[in-house]
PDB file of C-alpha atoms in Angstrom:
ATOM      1  CA  MET K   1      25.062  -2.583   6.890  1.00 67.00           C
ATOM      2  CA  LEU K   2      26.084  -2.488   3.230  1.00 76.00           C
ATOM      3  CA  ALA K   3      22.611  -1.539   1.972  1.00 76.00           C
ATOM      4  CA  LEU K   4      22.436   1.554   4.174  1.00 80.00           C
ATOM      5  CA  ALA K   5      25.972   2.578   3.221  1.00 83.00           C
ATOM      6  CA  ARG K   6      25.130   2.347  -0.474  1.00 83.00           C
ATOM      7  CA  GLN K   7      21.926   4.278   0.097  1.00 81.00           C
ATOM      8  CA  ALA K   8      23.806   7.014   1.961  1.00 84.00           C
ATOM      9  CA  ALA K   9      26.311   7.199  -0.901  1.00 87.00           C
ATOM     10  CA  GLY K  10      23.486   7.799  -3.383  1.00 85.00           C
ATOM     11  CA  ASP K  11      23.848   4.386  -5.031  1.00 85.00           C
ATOM     12  CA  SER K  12      20.138   3.499  -5.215  1.00 84.00           C
ATOM     13  CA  GLU K  13      20.621   0.486  -7.490  1.00 86.00           C
ATOM     14  CA  GLY K  14      23.406  -0.888  -5.291  1.00 83.00           C
ATOM     15  CA  ALA K  15      21.269  -0.279  -2.208  1.00 81.00           C
ATOM     16  CA  ALA K  16      18.338  -2.085  -3.832  1.00 85.00           C
ATOM     17  CA  GLU K  17      20.485  -5.123  -4.574  1.00 83.00           C
ATOM     18  CA  ALA K  18      21.930  -5.140  -1.050  1.00 80.00           C
ATOM     19  CA  PHE K  19      18.450  -4.817   0.482  1.00 81.00           C
ATOM     20  CA  ARG K  20      17.205  -7.573  -1.857  1.00 81.00           C
ATOM     21  CA  ALA K  21      20.009  -9.857  -0.651  1.00 81.00           C
ATOM     22  CA  LEU K  22      19.192  -9.026   2.971  1.00 79.00           C
ATOM     23  CA  ALA K  23      15.499  -9.702   2.418  1.00 77.00           C
ATOM     24  CA  ALA K  24      16.302 -13.056   0.776  1.00 77.00           C
ATOM     25  CA  SER K  25      18.683 -14.099   3.553  1.00 76.00           C
ATOM     26  CA  GLY K  26      17.798 -15.608   6.874  1.00 59.00           C
ATOM     27  CA  ALA K  27      17.596 -12.071   8.260  1.00 54.00           C
ATOM     28  CA  SER K  28      14.282 -11.689   6.458  1.00 52.00           C
ATOM     29  CA  ALA K  29      12.697 -13.783   9.186  1.00 57.00           C
ATOM     30  CA  GLY K  30      14.392 -11.814  11.938  1.00 65.00           C
ATOM     31  CA  GLU K  31      14.592  -8.304  13.244  1.00 68.00           C
ATOM     32  CA  TYR K  32      15.738  -6.776   9.932  1.00 81.00           C
ATOM     33  CA  ALA K  33      12.900  -8.145   7.793  1.00 85.00           C
ATOM     34  CA  GLU K  34      10.855  -4.955   7.883  1.00 89.00           C
ATOM     35  CA  LEU K  35      13.837  -2.692   7.234  1.00 88.00           C
ATOM     36  CA  ALA K  36      15.032  -4.913   4.380  1.00 88.00           C
ATOM     37  CA  GLN K  37      11.658  -4.903   2.613  1.00 90.00           C
ATOM     38  CA  PHE K  38      11.093  -1.166   3.114  1.00 93.00           C
ATOM     39  CA  GLY K  39      14.662  -0.374   2.069  1.00 91.00           C
ATOM     40  CA  LEU K  40      14.341  -2.502  -1.060  1.00 92.00           C
ATOM     41  CA  ALA K  41      11.084  -0.835  -2.078  1.00 94.00           C
ATOM     42  CA  THR K  42      12.279   2.725  -1.525  1.00 94.00           C
ATOM     43  CA  ALA K  43      15.690   2.098  -3.128  1.00 93.00           C
ATOM     44  CA  LEU K  44      13.934   0.784  -6.241  1.00 95.00           C
ATOM     45  CA  PHE K  45      11.794   3.920  -6.275  1.00 95.00           C
ATOM     46  CA  ARG K  46      14.836   6.189  -6.003  1.00 92.00           C
ATOM     47  CA  ALA K  47      16.522   4.192  -8.784  1.00 94.00           C
ATOM     48  CA  GLY K  48      13.597   5.056 -11.066  1.00 96.00           C
ATOM     49  CA  LYS K  49      12.234   1.506 -11.158  1.00 96.00           C
ATOM     50  CA  HIS K  50       8.735   2.636 -10.278  1.00 97.00           C
ATOM     51  CA  LYS K  51       6.775  -0.403 -11.446  1.00 97.00           C
ATOM     52  CA  GLU K  52       9.017  -2.792  -9.518  1.00 96.00           C
ATOM     53  CA  ALA K  53       8.978  -0.407  -6.541  1.00 96.00           C
ATOM     54  CA  ALA K  54       5.163  -0.400  -6.537  1.00 97.00           C
ATOM     55  CA  HIS K  55       5.187  -4.206  -6.396  1.00 96.00           C
ATOM     56  CA  GLU K  56       7.673  -4.279  -3.506  1.00 94.00           C
ATOM     57  CA  ILE K  57       5.845  -1.522  -1.617  1.00 96.00           C
ATOM     58  CA  GLY K  58       2.609  -3.473  -1.949  1.00 96.00           C
ATOM     59  CA  LYS K  59       4.404  -6.526  -0.571  1.00 93.00           C
ATOM     60  CA  PHE K  60       5.724  -4.439   2.330  1.00 94.00           C
ATOM     61  CA  ILE K  61       2.250  -3.106   3.178  1.00 96.00           C
ATOM     62  CA  ASP K  62       0.744  -6.610   3.026  1.00 95.00           C
ATOM     63  CA  THR K  63       3.536  -8.177   5.084  1.00 91.00           C
ATOM     64  CA  PHE K  64       3.835  -5.421   7.688  1.00 92.00           C
ATOM     65  CA  PRO K  65       0.343  -3.888   7.999  1.00 94.00           C
ATOM     66  CA  SER K  66       1.056  -2.522  11.493  1.00 94.00           C
ATOM     67  CA  SER K  67       4.435  -1.008  10.648  1.00 93.00           C
ATOM     68  CA  ASP K  68       5.263   2.537  11.690  1.00 94.00           C
ATOM     69  CA  ARG K  69       6.514   2.899   8.098  1.00 95.00           C
ATOM     70  CA  ARG K  70       3.181   1.874   6.531  1.00 96.00           C
ATOM     71  CA  ASP K  71       1.968   5.405   5.746  1.00 97.00           C
ATOM     72  CA  ALA K  72       5.364   6.476   4.397  1.00 97.00           C
ATOM     73  CA  ALA K  73       5.344   3.341   2.222  1.00 97.00           C
ATOM     74  CA  SER K  74       1.848   4.230   1.024  1.00 98.00           C
ATOM     75  CA  VAL K  75       3.058   7.688  -0.062  1.00 98.00           C
ATOM     76  CA  TYR K  76       5.851   5.988  -2.023  1.00 98.00           C
ATOM     77  CA  LEU K  77       3.249   3.677  -3.567  1.00 98.00           C
ATOM     78  CA  ALA K  78       1.100   6.628  -4.605  1.00 98.00           C
ATOM     79  CA  ARG K  79       4.141   8.328  -6.108  1.00 97.00           C
ATOM     80  CA  ALA K  80       5.063   5.135  -7.971  1.00 98.00           C
ATOM     81  CA  LEU K  81       1.522   4.976  -9.352  1.00 97.00           C
ATOM     82  CA  LEU K  82       1.833   8.600 -10.424  1.00 96.00           C
ATOM     83  CA  GLU K  83       5.166   7.895 -12.132  1.00 96.00           C
ATOM     84  CA  THR K  84       3.646   4.944 -14.019  1.00 96.00           C
ATOM     85  CA  GLY K  85       0.813   7.054 -15.414  1.00 95.00           C
ATOM     86  CA  GLN K  86      -1.901   6.317 -12.862  1.00 95.00           C
ATOM     87  CA  PRO K  87      -2.785   9.693 -11.335  1.00 93.00           C
ATOM     88  CA  ALA K  88      -6.366   8.823 -10.286  1.00 95.00           C
ATOM     89  CA  PRO K  89      -5.499   5.931  -7.934  1.00 97.00           C
ATOM     90  CA  ALA K  90      -2.471   7.904  -6.716  1.00 97.00           C
ATOM     91  CA  ALA K  91      -4.673  10.900  -5.869  1.00 97.00           C
ATOM     92  CA  LYS K  92      -7.205   8.685  -4.087  1.00 97.00           C
ATOM     93  CA  MET K  93      -4.487   7.107  -1.979  1.00 97.00           C
ATOM     94  CA  LEU K  94      -2.910  10.468  -1.140  1.00 98.00           C
ATOM     95  CA  GLN K  95      -6.289  11.933  -0.194  1.00 98.00           C
ATOM     96  CA  GLU K  96      -6.775   9.093   2.298  1.00 97.00           C
ATOM     97  CA  LEU K  97      -3.270   9.636   3.707  1.00 98.00           C
ATOM     98  CA  ARG K  98      -3.737  13.365   4.384  1.00 97.00           C
ATOM     99  CA  ALA K  99      -4.930  12.589   7.917  1.00 96.00           C
ATOM    100  CA  SER K 100      -1.826  10.531   8.736  1.00 97.00           C
ATOM    101  CA  THR K 101       0.228  11.971  11.573  1.00 96.00           C
ATOM    102  CA  THR K 102       3.391  10.473  10.064  1.00 96.00           C
ATOM    103  CA  ALA K 103       2.898  11.120   6.353  1.00 97.00           C
ATOM    104  CA  GLY K 104      -0.007  13.538   5.971  1.00 98.00           C
ATOM    105  CA  ASP K 105       2.201  16.486   5.143  1.00 98.00           C
ATOM    106  CA  GLU K 106       3.977  14.647   2.344  1.00 98.00           C
ATOM    107  CA  ALA K 107       0.714  13.136   1.087  1.00 98.00           C
ATOM    108  CA  SER K 108      -0.814  16.613   0.965  1.00 98.00           C
ATOM    109  CA  LEU K 109       2.161  17.999  -0.936  1.00 98.00           C
ATOM    110  CA  TRP K 110       2.004  15.260  -3.569  1.00 98.00           C
ATOM    111  CA  LEU K 111      -1.778  15.485  -3.882  1.00 98.00           C
ATOM    112  CA  ALA K 112      -1.461  19.220  -4.481  1.00 98.00           C
ATOM    113  CA  ARG K 113       1.170  18.552  -7.143  1.00 96.00           C
ATOM    114  CA  ILE K 114      -1.267  16.243  -8.934  1.00 96.00           C
ATOM    115  CA  PHE K 115      -3.929  18.947  -8.786  1.00 96.00           C
ATOM    116  CA  GLU K 116      -1.442  21.493 -10.132  1.00 95.00           C
ATOM    117  CA  ARG K 117      -0.495  19.229 -13.051  1.00 93.00           C
ATOM    118  CA  HIS K 118      -4.159  19.040 -13.973  1.00 93.00           C
ATOM    119  CA  GLY K 119      -4.769  22.794 -13.698  1.00 95.00           C
ATOM    120  CA  LYS K 120      -6.746  22.538 -10.468  1.00 96.00           C
ATOM    121  CA  HIS K 121      -4.925  25.376  -8.726  1.00 96.00           C
ATOM    122  CA  ARG K 122      -7.667  26.203  -6.226  1.00 97.00           C
ATOM    123  CA  SER K 123      -7.858  22.556  -5.093  1.00 97.00           C
ATOM    124  CA  ALA K 124      -4.078  22.471  -4.731  1.00 97.00           C
ATOM    125  CA  ALA K 125      -4.110  25.689  -2.698  1.00 97.00           C
ATOM    126  CA  ASN K 126      -6.845  24.339  -0.395  1.00 98.00           C
ATOM    127  CA  VAL K 127      -4.897  21.126   0.266  1.00 98.00           C
ATOM    128  CA  LEU K 128      -1.669  23.038   0.923  1.00 98.00           C
ATOM    129  CA  SER K 129      -3.324  25.610   3.214  1.00 98.00           C
ATOM    130  CA  ALA K 130      -4.795  22.774   5.254  1.00 98.00           C
ATOM    131  CA  ALA K 131      -1.405  21.050   5.406  1.00 98.00           C
ATOM    132  CA  LEU K 132       0.253  24.187   6.767  1.00 98.00           C
ATOM    133  CA  LYS K 133      -2.419  24.366   9.456  1.00 97.00           C
ATOM    134  CA  ASP K 134      -2.410  20.642  10.271  1.00 97.00           C
ATOM    135  CA  PHE K 135       1.377  20.166  10.220  1.00 97.00           C
ATOM    136  CA  PRO K 136       2.935  23.407  11.514  1.00 96.00           C
ATOM    137  CA  GLY K 137       6.218  21.712  12.448  1.00 95.00           C
ATOM    138  CA  SER K 138       6.612  19.775   9.215  1.00 97.00           C
ATOM    139  CA  ALA K 139      10.069  19.358   7.735  1.00 97.00           C
ATOM    140  CA  LEU K 140       8.306  20.054   4.425  1.00 97.00           C
ATOM    141  CA  HIS K 141       6.950  23.422   5.595  1.00 97.00           C
ATOM    142  CA  GLU K 142       9.009  25.490   3.132  1.00 97.00           C
ATOM    143  CA  ASP K 143       8.147  23.196   0.215  1.00 97.00           C
ATOM    144  CA  ILE K 144       4.460  23.405   1.096  1.00 98.00           C
ATOM    145  CA  GLU K 145       4.625  27.209   1.306  1.00 97.00           C
ATOM    146  CA  LEU K 146       6.384  27.423  -2.064  1.00 96.00           C
ATOM    147  CA  GLU K 147       3.845  25.116  -3.716  1.00 96.00           C
ATOM    148  CA  LEU K 148       1.038  27.140  -2.132  1.00 97.00           C
ATOM    149  CA  ALA K 149       2.398  30.365  -3.613  1.00 96.00           C
ATOM    150  CA  SER K 150       2.646  28.683  -7.005  1.00 94.00           C
ATOM    151  CA  ALA K 151      -0.914  27.363  -6.768  1.00 95.00           C
ATOM    152  CA  GLN K 152      -2.206  30.796  -5.804  1.00 94.00           C
ATOM    153  CA  LEU K 153      -0.425  32.369  -8.786  1.00 92.00           C
ATOM    154  CA  GLY K 154      -1.974  29.782 -11.088  1.00 83.00           C
ATOM    155  CA  ASP K 155      -5.497  30.710 -10.090  1.00 66.00           C
TER     156      ASP K 155
END
């Protein structure tokens, strides 16, 4: 699939356009509809088009409320909100996602980063300590540990 090839090559804008074409085609009603919408939204995010990404992520969540990718999409939405200057709704969304078995580690990491940006080092450290306990096998384990050390130094 062209969209995935462009994404793998680091061409986020090209991937977004290819996913957009896939979503607009007849495939959008078939088995690739979910992948096309999710791919479009995340490619737009990676291309730095955060406002447009937020719109597409919202569409994805509304269209595919039972998707296995829903929580990951919600983390992207929170990050898009953060990037467009809306830290309060982003933090609220990330706080709710901390319990997610599929995205709780990433949600915790981003919530802690918001706390850090606002000088709330103890809150960041608490979130990160809980994430290490709740997600011991996380692929983000090293990032969480590094952020935790930084938060503890900032106290």
